[in-house]
Short mmCIF file of C-alpha atoms and ligand atoms in Angstrom, two decimals:
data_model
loop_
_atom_site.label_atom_id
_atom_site.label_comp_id
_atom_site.label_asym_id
_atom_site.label_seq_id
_atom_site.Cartn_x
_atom_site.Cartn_y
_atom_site.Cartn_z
CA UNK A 187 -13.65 -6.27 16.89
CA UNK A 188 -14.53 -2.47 16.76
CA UNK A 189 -12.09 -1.05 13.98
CA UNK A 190 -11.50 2.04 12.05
CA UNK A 191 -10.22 1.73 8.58
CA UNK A 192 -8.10 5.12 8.01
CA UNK A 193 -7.98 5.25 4.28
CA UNK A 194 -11.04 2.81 3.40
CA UNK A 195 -11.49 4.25 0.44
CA UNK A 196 -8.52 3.83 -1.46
CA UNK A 197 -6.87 0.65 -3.81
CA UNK A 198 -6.14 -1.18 -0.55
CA UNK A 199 -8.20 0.27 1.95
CA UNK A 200 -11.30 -0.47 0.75
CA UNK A 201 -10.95 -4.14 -0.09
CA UNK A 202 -9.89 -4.37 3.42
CA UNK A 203 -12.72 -2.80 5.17
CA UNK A 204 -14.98 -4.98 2.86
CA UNK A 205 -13.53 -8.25 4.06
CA UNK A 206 -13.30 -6.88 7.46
CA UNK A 207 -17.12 -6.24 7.56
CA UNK A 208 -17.84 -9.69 6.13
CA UNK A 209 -15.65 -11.45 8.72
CA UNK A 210 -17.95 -9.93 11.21
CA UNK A 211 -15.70 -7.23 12.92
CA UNK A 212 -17.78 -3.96 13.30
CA UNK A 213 -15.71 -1.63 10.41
CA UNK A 214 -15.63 2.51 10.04
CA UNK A 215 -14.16 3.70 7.56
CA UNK A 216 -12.39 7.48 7.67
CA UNK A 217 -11.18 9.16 4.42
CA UNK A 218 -10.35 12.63 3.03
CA UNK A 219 -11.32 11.49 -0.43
CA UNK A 220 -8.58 13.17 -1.19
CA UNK A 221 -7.04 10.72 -4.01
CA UNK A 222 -10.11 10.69 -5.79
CA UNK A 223 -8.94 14.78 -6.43
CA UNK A 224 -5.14 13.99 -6.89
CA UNK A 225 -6.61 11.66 -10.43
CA UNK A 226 -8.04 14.97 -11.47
CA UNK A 227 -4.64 16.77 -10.47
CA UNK A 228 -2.89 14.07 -12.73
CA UNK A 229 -5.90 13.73 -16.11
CA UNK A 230 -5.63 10.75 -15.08
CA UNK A 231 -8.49 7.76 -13.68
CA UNK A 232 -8.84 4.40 -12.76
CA UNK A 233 -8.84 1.60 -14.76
CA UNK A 234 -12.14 0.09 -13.61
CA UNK A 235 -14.96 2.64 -13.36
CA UNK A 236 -15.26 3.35 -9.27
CA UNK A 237 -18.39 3.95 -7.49
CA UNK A 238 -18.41 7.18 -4.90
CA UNK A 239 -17.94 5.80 -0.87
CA UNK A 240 -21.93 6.68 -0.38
CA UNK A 241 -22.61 4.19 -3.21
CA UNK A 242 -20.24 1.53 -2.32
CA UNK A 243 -21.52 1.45 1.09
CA UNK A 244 -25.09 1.56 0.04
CA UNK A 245 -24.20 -1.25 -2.33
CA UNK A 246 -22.25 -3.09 0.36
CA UNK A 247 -25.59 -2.97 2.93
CA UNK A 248 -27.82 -4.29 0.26
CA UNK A 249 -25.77 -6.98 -0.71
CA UNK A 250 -24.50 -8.29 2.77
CA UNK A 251 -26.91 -6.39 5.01
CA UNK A 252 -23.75 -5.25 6.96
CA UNK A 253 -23.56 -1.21 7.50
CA UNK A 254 -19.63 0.20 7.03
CA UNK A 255 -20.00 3.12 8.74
CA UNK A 256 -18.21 6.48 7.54
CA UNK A 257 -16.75 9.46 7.98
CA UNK A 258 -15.37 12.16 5.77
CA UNK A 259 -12.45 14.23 6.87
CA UNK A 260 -8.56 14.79 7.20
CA UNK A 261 -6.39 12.72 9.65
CA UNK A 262 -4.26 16.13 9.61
CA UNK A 263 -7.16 18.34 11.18
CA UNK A 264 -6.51 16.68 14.98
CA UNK A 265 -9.81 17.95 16.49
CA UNK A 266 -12.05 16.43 13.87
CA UNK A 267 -9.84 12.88 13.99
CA UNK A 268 -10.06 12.95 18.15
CA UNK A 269 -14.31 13.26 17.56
CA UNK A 270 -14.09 10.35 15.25
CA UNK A 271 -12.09 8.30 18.21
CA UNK A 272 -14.62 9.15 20.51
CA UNK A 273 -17.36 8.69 18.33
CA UNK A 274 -16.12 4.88 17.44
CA UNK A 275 -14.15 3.92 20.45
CA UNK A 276 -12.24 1.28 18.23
CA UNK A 277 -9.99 -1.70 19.61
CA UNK A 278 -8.09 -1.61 16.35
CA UNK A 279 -6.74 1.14 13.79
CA UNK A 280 -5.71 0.38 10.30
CA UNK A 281 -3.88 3.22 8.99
CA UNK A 282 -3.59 3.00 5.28
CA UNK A 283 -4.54 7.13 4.61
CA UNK A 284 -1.07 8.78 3.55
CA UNK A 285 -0.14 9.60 -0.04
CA UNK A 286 1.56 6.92 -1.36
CA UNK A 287 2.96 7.64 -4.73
CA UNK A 288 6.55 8.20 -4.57
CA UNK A 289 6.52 9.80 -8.15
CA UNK A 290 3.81 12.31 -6.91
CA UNK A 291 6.03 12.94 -3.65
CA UNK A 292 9.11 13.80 -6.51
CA UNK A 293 6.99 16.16 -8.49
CA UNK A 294 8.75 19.23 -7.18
CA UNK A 295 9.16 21.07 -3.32
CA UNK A 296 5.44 21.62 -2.99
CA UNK A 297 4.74 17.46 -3.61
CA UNK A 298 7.28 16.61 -0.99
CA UNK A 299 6.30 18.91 1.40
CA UNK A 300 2.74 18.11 0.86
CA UNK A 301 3.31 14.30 0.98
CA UNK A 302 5.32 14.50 4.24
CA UNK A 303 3.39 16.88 5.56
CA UNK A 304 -0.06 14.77 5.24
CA UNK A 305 1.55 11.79 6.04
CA UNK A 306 3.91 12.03 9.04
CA UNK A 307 1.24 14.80 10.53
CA UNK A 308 -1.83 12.46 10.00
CA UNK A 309 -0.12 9.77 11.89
CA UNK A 310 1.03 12.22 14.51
CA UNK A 311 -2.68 13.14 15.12
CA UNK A 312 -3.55 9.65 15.17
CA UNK A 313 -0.63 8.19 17.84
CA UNK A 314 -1.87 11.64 20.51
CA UNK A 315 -5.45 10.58 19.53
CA UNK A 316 -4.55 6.88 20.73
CA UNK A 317 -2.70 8.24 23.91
CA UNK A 318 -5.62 10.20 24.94
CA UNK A 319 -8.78 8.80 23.51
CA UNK A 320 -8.09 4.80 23.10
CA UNK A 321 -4.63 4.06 24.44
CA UNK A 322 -5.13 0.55 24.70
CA UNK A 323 -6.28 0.04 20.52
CA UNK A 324 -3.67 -1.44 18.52
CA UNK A 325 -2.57 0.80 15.53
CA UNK A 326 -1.69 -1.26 12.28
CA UNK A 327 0.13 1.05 10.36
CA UNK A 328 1.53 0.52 6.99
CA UNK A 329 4.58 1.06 6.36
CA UNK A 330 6.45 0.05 3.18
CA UNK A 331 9.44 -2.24 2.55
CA UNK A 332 11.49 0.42 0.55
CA UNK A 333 12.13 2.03 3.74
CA UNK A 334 15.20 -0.24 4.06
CA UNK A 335 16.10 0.27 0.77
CA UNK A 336 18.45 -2.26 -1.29
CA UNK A 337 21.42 -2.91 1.45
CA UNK A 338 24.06 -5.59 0.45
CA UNK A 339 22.97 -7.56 3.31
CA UNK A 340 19.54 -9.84 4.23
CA UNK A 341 16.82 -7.53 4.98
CA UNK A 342 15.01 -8.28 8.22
CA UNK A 343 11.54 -7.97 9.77
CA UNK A 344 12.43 -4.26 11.56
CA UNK A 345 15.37 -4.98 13.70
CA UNK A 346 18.58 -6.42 13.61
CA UNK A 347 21.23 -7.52 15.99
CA UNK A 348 24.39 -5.66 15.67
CA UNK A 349 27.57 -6.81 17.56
CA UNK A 350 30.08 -3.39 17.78
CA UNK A 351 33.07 -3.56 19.66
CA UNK A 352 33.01 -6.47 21.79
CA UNK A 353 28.93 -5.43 23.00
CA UNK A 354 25.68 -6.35 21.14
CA UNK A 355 21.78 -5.18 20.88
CA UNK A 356 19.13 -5.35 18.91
CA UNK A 357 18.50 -2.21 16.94
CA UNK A 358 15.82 -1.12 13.78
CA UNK A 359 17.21 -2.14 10.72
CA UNK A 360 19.10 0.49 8.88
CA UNK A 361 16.77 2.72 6.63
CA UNK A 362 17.90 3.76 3.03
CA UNK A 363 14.93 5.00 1.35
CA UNK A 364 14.59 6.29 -2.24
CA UNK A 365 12.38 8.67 -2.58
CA UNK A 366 10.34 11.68 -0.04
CA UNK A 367 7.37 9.37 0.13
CA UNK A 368 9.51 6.38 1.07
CA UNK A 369 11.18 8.66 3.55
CA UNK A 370 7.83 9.47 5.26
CA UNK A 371 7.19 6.40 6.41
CA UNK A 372 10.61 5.80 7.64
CA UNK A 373 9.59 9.18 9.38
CA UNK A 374 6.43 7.84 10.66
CA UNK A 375 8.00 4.76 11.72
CA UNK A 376 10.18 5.86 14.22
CA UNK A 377 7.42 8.36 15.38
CA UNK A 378 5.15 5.29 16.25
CA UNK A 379 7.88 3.60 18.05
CA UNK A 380 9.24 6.61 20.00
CA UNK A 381 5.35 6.97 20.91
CA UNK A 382 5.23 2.89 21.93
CA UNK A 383 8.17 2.93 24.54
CA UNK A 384 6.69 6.26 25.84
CA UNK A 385 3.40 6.07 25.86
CA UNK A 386 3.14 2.58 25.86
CA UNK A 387 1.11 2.11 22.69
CA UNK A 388 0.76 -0.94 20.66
CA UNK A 389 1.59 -1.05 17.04
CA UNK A 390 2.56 -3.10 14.26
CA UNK A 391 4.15 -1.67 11.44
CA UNK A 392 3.51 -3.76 8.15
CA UNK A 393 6.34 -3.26 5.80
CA UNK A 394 4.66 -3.77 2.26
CA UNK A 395 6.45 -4.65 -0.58
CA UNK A 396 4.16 -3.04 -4.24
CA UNK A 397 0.97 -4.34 -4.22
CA UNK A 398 -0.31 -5.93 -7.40
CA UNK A 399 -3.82 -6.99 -8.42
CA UNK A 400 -7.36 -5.53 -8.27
CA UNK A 401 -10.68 -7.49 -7.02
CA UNK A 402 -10.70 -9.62 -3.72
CA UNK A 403 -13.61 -12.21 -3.68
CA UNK A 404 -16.00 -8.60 -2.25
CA UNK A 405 -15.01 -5.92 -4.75
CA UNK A 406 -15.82 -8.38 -7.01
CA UNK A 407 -19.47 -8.84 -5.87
CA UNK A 408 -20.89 -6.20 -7.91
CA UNK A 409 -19.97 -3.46 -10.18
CA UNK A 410 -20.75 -0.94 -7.43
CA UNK A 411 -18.22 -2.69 -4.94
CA UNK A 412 -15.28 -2.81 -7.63
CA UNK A 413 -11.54 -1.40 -6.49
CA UNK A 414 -9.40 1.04 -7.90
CA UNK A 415 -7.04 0.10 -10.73
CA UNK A 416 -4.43 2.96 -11.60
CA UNK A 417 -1.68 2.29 -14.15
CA UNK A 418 -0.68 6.05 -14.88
CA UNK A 419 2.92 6.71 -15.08
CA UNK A 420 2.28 8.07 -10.98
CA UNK A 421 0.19 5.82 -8.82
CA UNK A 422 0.27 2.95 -10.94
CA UNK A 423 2.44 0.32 -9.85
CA UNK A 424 4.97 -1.58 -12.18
CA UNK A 425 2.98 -5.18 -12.66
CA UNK A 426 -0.69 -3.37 -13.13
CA UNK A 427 1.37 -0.73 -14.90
CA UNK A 428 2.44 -3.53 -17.44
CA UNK A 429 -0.96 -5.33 -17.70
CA UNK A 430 -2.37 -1.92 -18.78
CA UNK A 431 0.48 -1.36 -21.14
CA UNK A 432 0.16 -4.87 -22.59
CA UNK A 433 -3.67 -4.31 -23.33
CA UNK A 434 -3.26 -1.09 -24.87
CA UNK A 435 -0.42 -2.13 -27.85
CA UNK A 436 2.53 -0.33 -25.39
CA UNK A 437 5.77 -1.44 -24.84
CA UNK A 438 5.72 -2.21 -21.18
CA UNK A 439 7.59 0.22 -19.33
CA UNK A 440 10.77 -1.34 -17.65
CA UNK A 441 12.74 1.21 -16.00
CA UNK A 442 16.70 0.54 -17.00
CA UNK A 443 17.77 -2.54 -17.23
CA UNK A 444 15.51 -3.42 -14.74
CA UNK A 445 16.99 -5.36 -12.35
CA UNK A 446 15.48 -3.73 -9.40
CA UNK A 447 14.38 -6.96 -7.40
CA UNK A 448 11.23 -6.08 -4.90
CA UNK A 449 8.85 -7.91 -2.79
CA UNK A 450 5.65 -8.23 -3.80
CA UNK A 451 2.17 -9.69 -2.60
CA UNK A 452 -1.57 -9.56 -4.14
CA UNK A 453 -4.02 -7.45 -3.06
CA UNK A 454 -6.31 -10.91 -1.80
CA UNK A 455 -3.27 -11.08 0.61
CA UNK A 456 -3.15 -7.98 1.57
CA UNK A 457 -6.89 -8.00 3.36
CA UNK A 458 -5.87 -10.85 5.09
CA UNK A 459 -2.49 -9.75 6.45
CA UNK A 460 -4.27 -6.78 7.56
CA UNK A 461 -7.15 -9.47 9.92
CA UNK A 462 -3.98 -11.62 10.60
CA UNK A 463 -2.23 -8.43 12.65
CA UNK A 464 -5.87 -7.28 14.02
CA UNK A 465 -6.13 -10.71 15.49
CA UNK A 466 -3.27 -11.16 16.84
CA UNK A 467 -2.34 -7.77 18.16
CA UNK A 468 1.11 -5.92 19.43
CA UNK A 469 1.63 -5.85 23.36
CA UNK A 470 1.39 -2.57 25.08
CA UNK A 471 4.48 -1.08 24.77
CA UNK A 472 5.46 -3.00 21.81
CA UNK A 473 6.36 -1.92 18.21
CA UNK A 474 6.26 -4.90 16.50
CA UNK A 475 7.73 -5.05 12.37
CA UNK A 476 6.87 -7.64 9.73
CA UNK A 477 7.42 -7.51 6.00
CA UNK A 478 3.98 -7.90 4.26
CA UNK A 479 5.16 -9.40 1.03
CA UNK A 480 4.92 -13.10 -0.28
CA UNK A 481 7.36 -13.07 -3.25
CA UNK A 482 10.62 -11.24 -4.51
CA UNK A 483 10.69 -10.68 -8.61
CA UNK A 484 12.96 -8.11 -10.45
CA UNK A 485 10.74 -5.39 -12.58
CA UNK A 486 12.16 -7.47 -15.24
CA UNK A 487 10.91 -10.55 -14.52
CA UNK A 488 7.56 -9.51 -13.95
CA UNK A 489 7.75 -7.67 -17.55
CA UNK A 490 8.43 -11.00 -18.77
CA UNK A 491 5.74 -12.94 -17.27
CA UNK A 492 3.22 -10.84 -18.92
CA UNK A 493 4.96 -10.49 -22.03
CA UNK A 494 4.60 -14.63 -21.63
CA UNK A 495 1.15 -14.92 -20.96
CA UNK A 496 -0.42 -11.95 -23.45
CA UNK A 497 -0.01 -14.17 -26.75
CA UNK A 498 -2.47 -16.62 -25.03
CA UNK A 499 -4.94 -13.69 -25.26
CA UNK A 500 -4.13 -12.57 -29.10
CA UNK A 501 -1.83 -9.64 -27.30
CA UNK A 502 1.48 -8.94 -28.79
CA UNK A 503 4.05 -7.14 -26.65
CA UNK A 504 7.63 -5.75 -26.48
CA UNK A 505 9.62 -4.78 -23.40
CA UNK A 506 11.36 -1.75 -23.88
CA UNK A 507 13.81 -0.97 -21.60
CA UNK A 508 13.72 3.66 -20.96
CA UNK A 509 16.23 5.79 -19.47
CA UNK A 510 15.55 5.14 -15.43
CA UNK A 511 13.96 8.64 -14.51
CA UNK A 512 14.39 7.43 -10.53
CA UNK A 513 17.94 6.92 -8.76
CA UNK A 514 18.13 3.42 -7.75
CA UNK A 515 20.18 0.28 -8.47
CA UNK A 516 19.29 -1.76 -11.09
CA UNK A 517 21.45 -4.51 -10.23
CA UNK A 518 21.78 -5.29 -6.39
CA UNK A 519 21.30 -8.09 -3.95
CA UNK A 520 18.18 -8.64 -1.99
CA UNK A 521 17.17 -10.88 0.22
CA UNK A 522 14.04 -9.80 2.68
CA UNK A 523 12.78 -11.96 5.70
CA UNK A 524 9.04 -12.42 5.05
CA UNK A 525 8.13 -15.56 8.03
CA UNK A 526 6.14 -13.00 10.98
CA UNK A 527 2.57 -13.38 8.86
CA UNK A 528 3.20 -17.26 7.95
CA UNK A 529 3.68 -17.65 11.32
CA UNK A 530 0.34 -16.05 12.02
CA UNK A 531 -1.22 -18.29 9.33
CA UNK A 532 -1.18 -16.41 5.90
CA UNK A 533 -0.99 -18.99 3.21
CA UNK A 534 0.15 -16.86 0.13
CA UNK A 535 -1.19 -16.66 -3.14
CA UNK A 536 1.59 -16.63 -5.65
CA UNK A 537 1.62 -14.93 -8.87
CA UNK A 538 0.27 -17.06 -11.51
CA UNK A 539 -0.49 -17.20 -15.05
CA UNK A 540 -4.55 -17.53 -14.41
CA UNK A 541 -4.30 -13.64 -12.47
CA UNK A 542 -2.23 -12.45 -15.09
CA UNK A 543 -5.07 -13.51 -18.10
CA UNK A 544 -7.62 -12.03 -15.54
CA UNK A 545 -5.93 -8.63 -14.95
CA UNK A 546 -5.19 -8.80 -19.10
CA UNK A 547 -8.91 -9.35 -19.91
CA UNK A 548 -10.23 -6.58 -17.37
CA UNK A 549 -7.92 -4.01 -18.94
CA UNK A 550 -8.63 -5.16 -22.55
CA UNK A 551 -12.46 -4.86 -21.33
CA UNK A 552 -11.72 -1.31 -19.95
CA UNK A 553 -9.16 0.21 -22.34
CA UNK A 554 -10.86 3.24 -23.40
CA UNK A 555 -10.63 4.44 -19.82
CA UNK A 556 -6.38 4.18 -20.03
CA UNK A 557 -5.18 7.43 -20.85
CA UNK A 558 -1.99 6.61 -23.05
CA UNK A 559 -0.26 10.07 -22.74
CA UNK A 560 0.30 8.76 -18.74
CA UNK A 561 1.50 5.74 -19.13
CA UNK A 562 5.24 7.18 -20.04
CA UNK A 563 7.38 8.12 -16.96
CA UNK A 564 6.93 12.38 -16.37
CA UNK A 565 8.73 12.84 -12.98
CA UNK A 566 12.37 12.79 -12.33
CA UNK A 567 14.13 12.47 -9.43
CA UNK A 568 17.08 14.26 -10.85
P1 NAD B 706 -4.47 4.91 -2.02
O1 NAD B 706 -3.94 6.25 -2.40
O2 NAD B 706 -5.25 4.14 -3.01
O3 NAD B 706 -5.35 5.04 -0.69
C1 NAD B 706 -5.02 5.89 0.37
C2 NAD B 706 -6.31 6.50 0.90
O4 NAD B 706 -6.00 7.37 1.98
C3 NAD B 706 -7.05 7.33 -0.15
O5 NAD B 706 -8.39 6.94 -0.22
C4 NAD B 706 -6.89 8.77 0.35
O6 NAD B 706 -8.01 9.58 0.02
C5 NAD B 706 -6.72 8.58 1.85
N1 NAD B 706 -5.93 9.65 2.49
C6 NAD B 706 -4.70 10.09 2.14
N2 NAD B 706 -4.31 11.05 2.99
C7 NAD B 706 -5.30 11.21 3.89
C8 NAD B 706 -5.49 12.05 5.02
N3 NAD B 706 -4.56 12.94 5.39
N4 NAD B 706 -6.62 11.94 5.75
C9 NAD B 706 -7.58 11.04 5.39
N5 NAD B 706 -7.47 10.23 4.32
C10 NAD B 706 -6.34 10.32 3.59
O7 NAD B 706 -3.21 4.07 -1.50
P2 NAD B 706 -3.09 2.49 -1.29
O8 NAD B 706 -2.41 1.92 -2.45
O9 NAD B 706 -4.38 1.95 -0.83
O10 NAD B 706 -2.06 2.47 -0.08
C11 NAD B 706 -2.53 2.46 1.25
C12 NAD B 706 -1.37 2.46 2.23
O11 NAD B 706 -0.58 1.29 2.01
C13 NAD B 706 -0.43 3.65 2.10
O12 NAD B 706 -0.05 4.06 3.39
C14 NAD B 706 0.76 3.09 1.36
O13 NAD B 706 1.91 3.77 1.75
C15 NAD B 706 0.78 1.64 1.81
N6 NAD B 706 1.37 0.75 0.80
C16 NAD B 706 0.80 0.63 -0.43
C17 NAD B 706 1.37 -0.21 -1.38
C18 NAD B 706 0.84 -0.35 -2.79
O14 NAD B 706 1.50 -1.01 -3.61
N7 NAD B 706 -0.32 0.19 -3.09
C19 NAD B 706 2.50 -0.96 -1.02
C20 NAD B 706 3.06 -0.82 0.25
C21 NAD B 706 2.47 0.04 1.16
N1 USQ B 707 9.14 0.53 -12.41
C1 USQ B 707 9.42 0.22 -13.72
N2 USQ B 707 8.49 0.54 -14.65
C2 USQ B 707 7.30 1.13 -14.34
C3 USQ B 707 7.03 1.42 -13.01
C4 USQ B 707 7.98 1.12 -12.06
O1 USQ B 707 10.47 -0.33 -14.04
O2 USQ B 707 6.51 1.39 -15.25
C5 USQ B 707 10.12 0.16 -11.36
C6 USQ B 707 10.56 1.31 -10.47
O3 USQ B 707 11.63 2.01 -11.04
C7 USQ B 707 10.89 0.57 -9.19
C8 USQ B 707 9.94 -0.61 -9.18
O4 USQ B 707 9.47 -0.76 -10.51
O5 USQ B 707 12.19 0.07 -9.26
C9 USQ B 707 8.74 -0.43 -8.27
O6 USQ B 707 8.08 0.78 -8.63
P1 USQ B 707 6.50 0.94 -8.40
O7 USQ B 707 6.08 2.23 -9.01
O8 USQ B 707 5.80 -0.29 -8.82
O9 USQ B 707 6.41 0.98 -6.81
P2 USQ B 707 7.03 2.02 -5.77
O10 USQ B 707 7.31 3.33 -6.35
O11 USQ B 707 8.14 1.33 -5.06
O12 USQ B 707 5.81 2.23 -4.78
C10 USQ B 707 4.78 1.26 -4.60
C11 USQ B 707 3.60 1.96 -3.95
C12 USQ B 707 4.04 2.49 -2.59
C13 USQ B 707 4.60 1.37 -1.76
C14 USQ B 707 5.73 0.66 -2.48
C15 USQ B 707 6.19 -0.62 -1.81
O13 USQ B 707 3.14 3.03 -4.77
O14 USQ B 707 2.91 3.06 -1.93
O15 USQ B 707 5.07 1.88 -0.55
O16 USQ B 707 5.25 0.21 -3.78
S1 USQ B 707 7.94 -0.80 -1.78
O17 USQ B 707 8.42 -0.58 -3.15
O18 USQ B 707 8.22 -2.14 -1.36
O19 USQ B 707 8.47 0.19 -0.90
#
């Protein structure tokens, strides 16, 4: 399959134009490079040293002999993203490029009305780019699962049947989310399915839950190939937040009491959800939802199992529990369906005490590259 990768260079993107390639599908990838400049905005890097996109690619063709082709530019500038559809005529369309911090959205008015800007424009410019260049490629968007928020009800897979006053339908699932990046892609997502039953597009939206881990079996080929790690206080994500903090002598970082319950899935899973959609694509006309996570923990929980494991690596740790600088329950029922990718044949990894020791030993390896001043929360949402 011809397929663009929008956002192949970032933590998920790039792992996922990597397997991609070496599951023989014929892979461009299209980035701004614009997070590489939002780490130098923050002081801030990745855990594991990362290559430039010229060198991983270069790396990538000597290893595998397979070219990744590329091209540099900004899903909000229309004209330039329109060349790039001609140029690549692709069958499928990964969408991954959007900002996708929700602290950096909360920074202040300029964040949010950057982050919405870039994200619910780029994928604008993408769905008229579909209509008018490729209209029959399948966009697989991502989408996140904290557009729905934490309701007191089962979450479901994008819709749900509502009976009201003696007549029924199937609707999209209510949408509570908690912060201007969350609400972006609740934003984008009913842009891509006002665009479906228009236009007649096909999409699937993935709704992730936090993404945890580094290196799928190619980033960890060579030191050239290996994928972003962040743990600051901004784009790092609570569970590689915590390995980081664990590593470095830090409490690890539970907001509240930390009873916020999420779904969560490994980045190995990840790649393949995103082959698993590609594969088995949307009709025309159809805006098809599932809920790209394999397992629900609290923050606490997961702040436990590395507290558990770090002793077996001569790591002592404390969980301190900080004033919550987000609003958000930390105490709530959740309960998200999760059964559209099984059904297409993902077998999950589960979170395991072997990952944790590996993510623990890279960052012990790598700690002089963790900058401890960022690993406290900065933003507020207040
Ligand atoms: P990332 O920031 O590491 O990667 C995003 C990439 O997109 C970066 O390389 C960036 O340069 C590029 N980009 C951003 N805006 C762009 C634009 N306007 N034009 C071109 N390129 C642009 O993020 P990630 O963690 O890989 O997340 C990828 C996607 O998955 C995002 O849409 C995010 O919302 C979604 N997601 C991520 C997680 C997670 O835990 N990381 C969980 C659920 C959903
Ligand atoms: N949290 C802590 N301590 C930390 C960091 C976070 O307790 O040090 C808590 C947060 O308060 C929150 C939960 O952990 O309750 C998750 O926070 P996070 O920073 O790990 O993830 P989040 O902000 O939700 O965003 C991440 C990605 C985003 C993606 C989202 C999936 O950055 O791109 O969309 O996960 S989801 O949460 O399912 O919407």
């Amino acid at each position: 399959m011809r397929v663009i990768v929008c956002g192949g260079d970032g933590f998920c993107g790039w792992p996922t134009a990597l397997h991609l390639s070496v599951r023989g599908h014929d892979v461009a990838i299209v980035d701004s490079l614009a997070r590489r400049q939002w780490d130098v905005e923050l002081g801030t890097q990745s855990l594991l040293p990362i290559a430039s996109l010229e060198e991983r690619l270069q790396r990538w063709e000597e290893l595998t002999g397979r070219q990744v082709r590329v091209h540099v530019g900004d899903l909000t500038d229309a004209e330039w993203l329109a060349g790039v559809l001609r140029a690549e005529r692709p069958e499928g369309i990964v969408h991954f490029a959007e900002q996708r911090s929700a602290p950096y959205s909360m920074i202040d008015r300029q964040h949010a009305v950057f982050t919405q800007v870039n994200n619910v424009v780029g994928t604008l410019n993408l769905l008229y780019g579909i209509k008018e260049i490729v209209p029959t490629a399948h966009l697989v968007k991502l989408g996140t699962m904290g557009e729905y928020g934490t309701p007191n009800i089962d979450i479901e897979e994008g819709y749900i049947e509502i009976h009201h006053k003696g007549r029924s339908d199937v609707l999209p699932y209510p949408k509570q989310p908690g912060s201007m990046y969350h609400l972006s892609k609740v934003h984008d997502s009913h842009n891509i399915h006002f665009c479906c039953r228009t236009w007649g597009l096909a999409a699937t939206d993935l709704n992730q839950g936090v993404v945890y881990g580094v290196q799928t079996a190619e980033t960890a080929m060579d030191p050239l190939l290996w994928n972003r790690f962040d743990t600051d206080d901004v784009f790092g994500t609570a569970l590689n937040r915590f390995v980081a903090e664990a590593a470095t002598g830090h409490d690890l970082t539970v907001y509240g009491a930390g009873g916020q319950t999420r779904g969560w899935i490994q980045i190995r899973d990840t790649v393949r959800c995103i082959e698993l959609a590609l594969l088995h694509p949307a009709r025309p006309g159809e805006f098809r939802v599932f809920n790209q996570f394999t397992e629900q923990f609290s923050v606490l929980e997961l702040a436990q199992r590395v507290a558990a494991v770090a002793p077996s690596l001569g790591l002592t740790v404390r969980i301190a529990h900080l004033p919550n600088p987000r609003v958000e329950r930390e105490a709530h029922y959740y309960n998200a369906a999760h059964t559209a990718l099984v059904g297409l044949g993902l077998e999950p990894h589960r979170l395991d005490d072997h990952l944790l020791r590996e993510l623990l030993t890279l960052a012990v390896q790598h700690q002089d590259r963790i900058v401890p001043a960022k690993l406290l929360p900065r933003v507020s949402w207040r």
